[in-house]
Coordinates of C-alpha atoms and ligand atoms in Angstrom, one line a residue:
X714 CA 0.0 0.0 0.0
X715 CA 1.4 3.0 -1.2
X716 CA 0.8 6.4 0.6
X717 CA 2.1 9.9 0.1
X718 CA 2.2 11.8 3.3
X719 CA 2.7 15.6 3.6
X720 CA 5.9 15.5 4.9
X721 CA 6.4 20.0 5.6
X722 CA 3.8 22.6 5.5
X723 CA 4.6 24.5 2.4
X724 CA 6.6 27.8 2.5
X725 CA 4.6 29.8 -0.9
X726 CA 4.5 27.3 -3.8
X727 CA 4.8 23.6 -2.9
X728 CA 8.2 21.9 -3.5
X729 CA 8.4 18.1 -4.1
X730 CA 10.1 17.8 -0.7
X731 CA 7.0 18.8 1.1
X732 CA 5.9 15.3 0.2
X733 CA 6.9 12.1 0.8
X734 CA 6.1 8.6 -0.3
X735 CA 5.5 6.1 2.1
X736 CA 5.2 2.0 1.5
X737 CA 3.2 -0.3 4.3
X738 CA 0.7 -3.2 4.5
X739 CA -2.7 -3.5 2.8
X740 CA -4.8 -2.8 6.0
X741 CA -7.2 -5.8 6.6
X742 CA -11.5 -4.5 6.8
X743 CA -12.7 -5.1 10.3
X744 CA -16.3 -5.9 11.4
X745 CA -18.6 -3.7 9.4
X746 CA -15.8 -1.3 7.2
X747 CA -15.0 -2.2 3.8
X748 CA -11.7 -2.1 2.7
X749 CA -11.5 0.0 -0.9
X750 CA -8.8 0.4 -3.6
X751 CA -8.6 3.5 -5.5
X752 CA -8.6 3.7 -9.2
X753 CA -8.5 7.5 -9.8
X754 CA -7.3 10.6 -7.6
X755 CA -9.1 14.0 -8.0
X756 CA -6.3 16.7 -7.7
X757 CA -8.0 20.4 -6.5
X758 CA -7.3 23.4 -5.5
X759 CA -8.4 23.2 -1.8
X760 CA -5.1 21.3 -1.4
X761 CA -3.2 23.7 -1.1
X762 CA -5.5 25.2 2.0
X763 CA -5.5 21.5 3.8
X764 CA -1.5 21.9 3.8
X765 CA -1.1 24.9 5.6
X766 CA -2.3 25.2 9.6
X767 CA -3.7 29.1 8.6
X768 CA -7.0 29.2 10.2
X769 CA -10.0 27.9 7.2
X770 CA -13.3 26.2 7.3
X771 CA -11.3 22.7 7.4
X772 CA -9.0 21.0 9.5
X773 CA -5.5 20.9 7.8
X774 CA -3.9 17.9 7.3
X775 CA -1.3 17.1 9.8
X776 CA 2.4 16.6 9.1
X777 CA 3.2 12.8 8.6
X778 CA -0.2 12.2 7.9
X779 CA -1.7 11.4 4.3
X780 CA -3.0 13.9 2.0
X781 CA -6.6 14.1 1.8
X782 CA -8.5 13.7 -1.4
X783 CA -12.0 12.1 -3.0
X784 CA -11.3 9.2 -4.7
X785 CA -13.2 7.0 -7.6
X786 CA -12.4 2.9 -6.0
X787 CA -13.4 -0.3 -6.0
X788 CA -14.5 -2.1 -3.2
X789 CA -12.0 -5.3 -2.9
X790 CA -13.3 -6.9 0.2
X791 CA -16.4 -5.8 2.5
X792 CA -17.6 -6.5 6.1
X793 CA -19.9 -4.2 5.1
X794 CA -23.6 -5.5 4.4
X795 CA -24.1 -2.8 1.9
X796 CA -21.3 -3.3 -0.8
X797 CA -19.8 -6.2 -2.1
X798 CA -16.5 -6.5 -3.9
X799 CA -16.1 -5.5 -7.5
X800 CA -18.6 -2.3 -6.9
X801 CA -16.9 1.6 -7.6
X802 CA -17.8 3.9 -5.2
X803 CA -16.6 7.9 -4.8
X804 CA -14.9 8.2 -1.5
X805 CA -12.5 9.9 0.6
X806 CA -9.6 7.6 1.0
X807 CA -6.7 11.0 -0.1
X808 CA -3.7 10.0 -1.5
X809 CA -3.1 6.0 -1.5
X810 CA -3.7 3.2 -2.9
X811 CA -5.9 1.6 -0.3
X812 CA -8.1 2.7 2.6
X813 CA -10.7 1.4 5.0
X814 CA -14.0 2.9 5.3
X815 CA -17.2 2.2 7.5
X816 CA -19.4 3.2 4.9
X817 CA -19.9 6.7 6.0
X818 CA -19.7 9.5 3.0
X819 CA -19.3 7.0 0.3
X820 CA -21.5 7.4 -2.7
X821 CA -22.1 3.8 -4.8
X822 CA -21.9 4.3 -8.8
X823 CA -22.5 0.7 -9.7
X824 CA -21.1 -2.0 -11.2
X825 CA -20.1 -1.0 -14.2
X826 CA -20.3 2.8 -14.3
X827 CA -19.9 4.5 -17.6
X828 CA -17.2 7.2 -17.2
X829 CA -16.8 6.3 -13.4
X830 CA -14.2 9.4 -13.1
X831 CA -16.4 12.4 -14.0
X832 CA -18.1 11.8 -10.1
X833 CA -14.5 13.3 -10.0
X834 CA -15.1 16.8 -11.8
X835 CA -18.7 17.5 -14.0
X836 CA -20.7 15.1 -11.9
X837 CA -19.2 15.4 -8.4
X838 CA -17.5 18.5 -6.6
X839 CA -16.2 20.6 -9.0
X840 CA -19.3 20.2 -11.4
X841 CA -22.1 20.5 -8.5
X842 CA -19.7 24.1 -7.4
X843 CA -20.2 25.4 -10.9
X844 CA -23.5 24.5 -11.0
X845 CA -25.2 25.8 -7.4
X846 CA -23.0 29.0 -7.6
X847 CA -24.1 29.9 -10.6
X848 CA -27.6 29.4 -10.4
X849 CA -28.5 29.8 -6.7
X850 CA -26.2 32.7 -5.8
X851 CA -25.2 34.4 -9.5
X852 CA -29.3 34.1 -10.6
X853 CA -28.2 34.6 -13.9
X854 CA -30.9 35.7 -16.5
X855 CA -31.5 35.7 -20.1
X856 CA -29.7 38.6 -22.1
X857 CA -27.3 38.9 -18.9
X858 CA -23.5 39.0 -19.2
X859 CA -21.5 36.6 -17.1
X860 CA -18.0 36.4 -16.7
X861 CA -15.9 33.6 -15.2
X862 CA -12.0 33.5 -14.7
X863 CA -10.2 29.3 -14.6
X864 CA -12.7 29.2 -17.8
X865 CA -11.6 25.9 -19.1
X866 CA -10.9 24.1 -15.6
X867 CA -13.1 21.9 -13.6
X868 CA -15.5 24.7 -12.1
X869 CA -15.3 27.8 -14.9
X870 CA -16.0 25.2 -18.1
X871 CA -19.2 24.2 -16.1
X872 CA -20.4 28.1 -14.5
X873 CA -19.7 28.9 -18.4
X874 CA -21.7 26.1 -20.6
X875 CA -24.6 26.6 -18.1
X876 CA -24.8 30.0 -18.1
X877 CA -25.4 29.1 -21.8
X878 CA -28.0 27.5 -21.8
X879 CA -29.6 30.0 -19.2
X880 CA -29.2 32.1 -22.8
X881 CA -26.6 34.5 -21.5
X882 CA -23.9 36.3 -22.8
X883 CA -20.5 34.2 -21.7
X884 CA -16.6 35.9 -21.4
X885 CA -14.4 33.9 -20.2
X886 CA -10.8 34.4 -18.7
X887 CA -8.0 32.0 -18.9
X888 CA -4.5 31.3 -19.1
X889 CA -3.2 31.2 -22.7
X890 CA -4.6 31.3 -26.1
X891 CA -4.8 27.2 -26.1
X892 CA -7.4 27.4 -23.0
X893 CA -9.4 30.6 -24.7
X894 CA -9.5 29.0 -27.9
X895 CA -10.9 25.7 -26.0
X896 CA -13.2 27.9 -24.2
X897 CA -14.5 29.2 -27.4
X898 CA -14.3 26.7 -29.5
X899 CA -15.6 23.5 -27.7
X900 CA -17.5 24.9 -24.5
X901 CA -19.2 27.5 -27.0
X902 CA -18.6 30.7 -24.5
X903 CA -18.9 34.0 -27.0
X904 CA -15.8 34.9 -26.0
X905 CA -12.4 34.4 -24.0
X906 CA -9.7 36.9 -22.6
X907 CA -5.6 35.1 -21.9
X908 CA -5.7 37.3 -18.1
X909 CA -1.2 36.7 -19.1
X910 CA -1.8 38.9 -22.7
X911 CA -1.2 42.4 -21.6
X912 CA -4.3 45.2 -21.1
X913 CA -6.8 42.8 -19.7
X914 CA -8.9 45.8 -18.1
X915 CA -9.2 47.4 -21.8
X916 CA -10.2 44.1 -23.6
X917 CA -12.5 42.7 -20.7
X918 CA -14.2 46.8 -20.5
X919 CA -14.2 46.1 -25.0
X920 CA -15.8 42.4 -24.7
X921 CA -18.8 43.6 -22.3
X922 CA -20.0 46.7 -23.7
X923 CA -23.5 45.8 -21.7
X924 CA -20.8 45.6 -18.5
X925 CA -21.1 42.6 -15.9
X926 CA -24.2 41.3 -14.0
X927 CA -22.3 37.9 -13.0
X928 CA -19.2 37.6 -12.3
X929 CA -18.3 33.9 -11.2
X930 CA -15.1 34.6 -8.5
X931 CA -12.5 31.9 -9.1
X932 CA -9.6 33.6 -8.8
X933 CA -9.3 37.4 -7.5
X934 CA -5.7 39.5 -7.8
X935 CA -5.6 40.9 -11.3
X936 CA -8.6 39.8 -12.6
X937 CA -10.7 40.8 -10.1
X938 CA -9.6 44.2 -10.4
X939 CA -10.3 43.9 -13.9
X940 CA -13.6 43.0 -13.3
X941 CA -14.8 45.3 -10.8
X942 CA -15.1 48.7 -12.6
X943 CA -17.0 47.0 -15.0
X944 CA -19.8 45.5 -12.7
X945 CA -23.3 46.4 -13.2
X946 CA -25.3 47.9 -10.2
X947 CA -27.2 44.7 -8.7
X948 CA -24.3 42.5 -9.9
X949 CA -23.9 39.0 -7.9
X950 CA -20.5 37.9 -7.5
X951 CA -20.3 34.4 -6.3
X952 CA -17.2 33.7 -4.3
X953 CA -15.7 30.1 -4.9
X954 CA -11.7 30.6 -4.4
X955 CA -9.2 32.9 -4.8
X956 CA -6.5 30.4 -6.5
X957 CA -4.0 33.5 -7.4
X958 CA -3.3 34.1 -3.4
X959 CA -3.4 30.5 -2.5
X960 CA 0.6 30.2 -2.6
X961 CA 1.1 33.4 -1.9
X962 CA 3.0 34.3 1.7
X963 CA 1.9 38.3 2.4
X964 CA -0.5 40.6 1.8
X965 CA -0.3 42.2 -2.2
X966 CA 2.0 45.5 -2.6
X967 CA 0.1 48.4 -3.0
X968 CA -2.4 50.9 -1.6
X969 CA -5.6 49.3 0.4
X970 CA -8.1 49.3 -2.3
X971 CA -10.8 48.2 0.4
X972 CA -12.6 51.1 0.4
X973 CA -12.7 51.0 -3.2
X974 CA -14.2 47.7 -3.0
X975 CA -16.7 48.8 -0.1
X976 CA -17.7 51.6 -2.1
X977 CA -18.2 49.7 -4.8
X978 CA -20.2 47.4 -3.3
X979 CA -22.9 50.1 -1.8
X980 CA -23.1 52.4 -4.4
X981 CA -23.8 49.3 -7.2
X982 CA -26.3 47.5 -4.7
X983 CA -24.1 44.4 -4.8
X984 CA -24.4 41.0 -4.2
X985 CA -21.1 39.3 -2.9
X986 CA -21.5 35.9 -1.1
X987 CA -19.1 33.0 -0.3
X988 CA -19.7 29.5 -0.3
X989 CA -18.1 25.9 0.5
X990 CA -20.1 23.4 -1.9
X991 CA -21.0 20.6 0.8
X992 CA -21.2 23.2 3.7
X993 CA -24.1 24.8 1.9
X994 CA -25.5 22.7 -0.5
X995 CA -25.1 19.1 0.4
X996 CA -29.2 18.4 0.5
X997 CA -28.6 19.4 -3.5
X998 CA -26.5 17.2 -4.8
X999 CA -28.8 14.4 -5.9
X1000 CA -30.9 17.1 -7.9
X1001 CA -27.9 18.3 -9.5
X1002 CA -26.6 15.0 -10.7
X1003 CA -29.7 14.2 -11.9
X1004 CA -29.6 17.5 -14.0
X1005 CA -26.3 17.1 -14.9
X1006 CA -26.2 13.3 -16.1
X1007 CA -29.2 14.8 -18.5
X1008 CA -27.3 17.4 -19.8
X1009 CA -24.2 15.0 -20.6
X1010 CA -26.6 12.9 -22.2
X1011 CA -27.9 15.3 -24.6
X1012 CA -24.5 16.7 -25.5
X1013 CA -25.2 20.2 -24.0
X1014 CA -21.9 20.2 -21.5
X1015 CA -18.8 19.2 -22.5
X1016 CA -16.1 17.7 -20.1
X1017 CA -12.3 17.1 -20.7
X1018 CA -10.2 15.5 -18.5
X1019 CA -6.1 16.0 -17.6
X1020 CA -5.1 13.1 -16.3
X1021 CA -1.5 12.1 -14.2
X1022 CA -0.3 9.1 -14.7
X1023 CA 0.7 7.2 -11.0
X1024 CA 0.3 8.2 -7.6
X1025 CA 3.9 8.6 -7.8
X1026 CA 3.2 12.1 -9.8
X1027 CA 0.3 13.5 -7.8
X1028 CA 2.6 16.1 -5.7
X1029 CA 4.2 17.1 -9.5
X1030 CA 0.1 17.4 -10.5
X1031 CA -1.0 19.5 -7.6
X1032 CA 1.8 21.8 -8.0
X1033 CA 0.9 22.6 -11.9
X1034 CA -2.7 22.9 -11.1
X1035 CA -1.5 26.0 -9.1
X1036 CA 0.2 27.5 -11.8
X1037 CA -2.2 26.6 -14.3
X1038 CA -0.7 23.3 -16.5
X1039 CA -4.0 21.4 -16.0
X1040 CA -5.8 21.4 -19.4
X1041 CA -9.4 20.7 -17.7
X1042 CA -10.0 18.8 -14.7
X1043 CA -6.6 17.4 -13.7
X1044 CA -7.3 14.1 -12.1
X1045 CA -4.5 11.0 -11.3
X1046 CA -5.2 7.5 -12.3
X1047 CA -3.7 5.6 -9.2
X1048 CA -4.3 2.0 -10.4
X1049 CA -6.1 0.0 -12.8
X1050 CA -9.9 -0.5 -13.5
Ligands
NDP229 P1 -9.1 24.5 -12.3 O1 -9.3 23.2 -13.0 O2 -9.7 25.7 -12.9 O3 -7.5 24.7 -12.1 C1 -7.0 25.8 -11.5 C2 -6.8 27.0 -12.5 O4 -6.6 28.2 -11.8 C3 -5.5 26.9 -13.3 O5 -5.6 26.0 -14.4 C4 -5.4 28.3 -13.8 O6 -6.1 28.5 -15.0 C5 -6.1 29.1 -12.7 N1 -5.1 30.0 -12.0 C6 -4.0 29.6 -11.2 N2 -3.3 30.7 -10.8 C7 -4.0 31.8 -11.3 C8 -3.7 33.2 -11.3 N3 -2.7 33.7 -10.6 N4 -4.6 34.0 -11.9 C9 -5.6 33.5 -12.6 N5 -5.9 32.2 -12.7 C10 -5.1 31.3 -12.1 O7 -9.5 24.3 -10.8 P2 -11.0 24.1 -10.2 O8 -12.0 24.3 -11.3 O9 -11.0 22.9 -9.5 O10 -11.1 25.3 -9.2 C11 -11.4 26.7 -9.6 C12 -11.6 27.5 -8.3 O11 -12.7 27.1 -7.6 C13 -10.4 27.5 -7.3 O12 -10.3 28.8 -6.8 C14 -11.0 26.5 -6.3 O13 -10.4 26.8 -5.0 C15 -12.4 26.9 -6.3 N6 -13.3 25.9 -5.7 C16 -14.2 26.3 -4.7 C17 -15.1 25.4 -4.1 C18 -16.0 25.9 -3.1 O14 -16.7 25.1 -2.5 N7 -16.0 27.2 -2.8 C19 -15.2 24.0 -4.6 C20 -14.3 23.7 -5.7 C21 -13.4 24.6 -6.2 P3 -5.6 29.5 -16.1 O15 -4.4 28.9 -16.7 O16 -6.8 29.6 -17.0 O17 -5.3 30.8 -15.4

């Protein structure tokens, strides 16, 4: 059984040494916990936030301990009476190749699942994110103008492709011309700025001459204060992450733009409101796969996957999804089907 541990809390960006690989015994299920082997890894953001002890709305992880992490695995033996072996299930086990569980927070997708890793990204976390943000706290309406920043990844292709079909008017930001022209392209948003191409307040303030009723908070720094002069009064601004301060180690350089921001936020009648998905919207998550799944069906969402090939590379995959080398929703594929 394979492991990886965070072996130091991370000083900025994450360095390879900050993990470590660890090698023990398959743990044996006891009376009533079934004993699960994971197939594929979901890599996220939040990581970053479980490795450092700064106060947050979850525990960290604790040096020496495994990483945390949902998981797509197969149940390989059960004292449980509600799975048997050979079944997938979406779990918790973090970063290894086997854990035990007593059957509490697992999900059961079946026996033969069709694309058992999207409960990874468009059906599970990241998709149900996009989704409830979006519609329960952006309200986004025909004609309106939404914008969303990590366009292409796990969360922004999702806020954008169903803010679509809610018949808005979609901008997207992302890193690159490869990811806008994705965005564009495949996900059908109208249009996508690369937030690295110089002048993004000019070409965001050009591409939404009707200004911003939505804008779907991924990311903040730069593109935030892109964004901001260009809200409409009444705008909603979800707040999912923040992922441009997440290595960082101070405060940004600069004057204190908070009363801008305050300002801002009377005079244009504002709507600004944080969430964590399962803290808020865990009684919603049947009702959105079941939407979801439909939509897939039909072809109406689109999905790609980045996948990392071997436990042994997760720390490497965590540390590009912070700088933006994930090309959609970077998952790891631990071990065979
Ligand atoms: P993504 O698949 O979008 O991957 C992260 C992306 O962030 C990168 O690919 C990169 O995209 C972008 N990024 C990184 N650094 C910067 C930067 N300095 N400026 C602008 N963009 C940057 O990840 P997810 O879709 O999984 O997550 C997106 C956001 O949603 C994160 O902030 C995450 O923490 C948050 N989240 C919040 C949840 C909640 O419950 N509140 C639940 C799930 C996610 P690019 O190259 O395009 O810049």
């Amino acid at each position: 059984n394979r492991r990886i541990v965070l072996a130091a809390r991370p000083q900025g960006e994450p360095a390879d040494s900050d993990f470590r690989l660890e090698t023990g015994e398959i743990p044996q299920p006891g009376p009533g916990q079934v004993l699960l082997r994971t197939v594929y890894l979901s890599l996220d953001p939040y990581m970053r936030g479980r490795m450092s002890d700064a106060p947050s709305y979850a525990e960290p992880v604790q040096v020496g301990a495994p990483m945390v992490g949902g998981t797509v695995t197969r149940v390989e033996a059960s004292n449980h009476p509600d799975y048997r072996p050979g079944e997938w299930v979406l779990a918790q086990s973090g970063w290894q190749d086997y854990a035990l569980s007593d059957g509490s927070g697992l999900l059961r997708l079946g026996s033969d699942p069709e694309h058992p890793s999207y409960s990874l990204g468009v059906l599970g976390m990241p998709g149900f994110t996009g989704y409830m943000g979006l519609l329960d706290i952006g309200q986004p309406k025909a004609g309106e103008t939404v914008v969303v920043a990590a366009a292409s990844g796990a969360v922004g292709a999702v806020v954008g492709q169903i803010a679509k079909i809610h018949g808005c008017k979609v901008v997207g930001i992302a890193g690159g011309a490869d990811k806008c022209r994705y965005a564009v392209q495949e996900l059908g948003f109208d249009d996508c700025l690369d937030h690295k191409a110089p002048d993004l307040p000019g070409r965001l303030a050009r591409a939404v001459p009707q200004g911003i009723d939505v804008y779907f908070e991924n990311v903040g720094g730069a593109v935030f204060d892109a964004v901001l002069p260009l809200l409409n009064p009444r705008a909603r601004v979800p707040v999912c992450g923040l992922i441009s301060a997440y290595n960082a180690t101070c405060q940004p350089q600069g004057p204190d733009r908070l009363g801008v921001l305050m300002r801002n936020i009377l005079t244009k009648r504002l709507k600004v409101q944080g969430f964590i998905i399962f803290n808020e919207y865990a009684h919603r998550y049947g009702e959105f796969r079941e939407a979801m799944e439909g939509l897939i069906k039909q072809g109406r969402i689109k999905y790609r996957e980045d996948v990392v090939d071997g436990l042994e590379n997760a720390p490497r995959g965590l540390i590009g999804l912070l700088k933006g080398e994930n090309a959609g929703k970077r998952i790891v594929r631990v071990g065979p089907d």
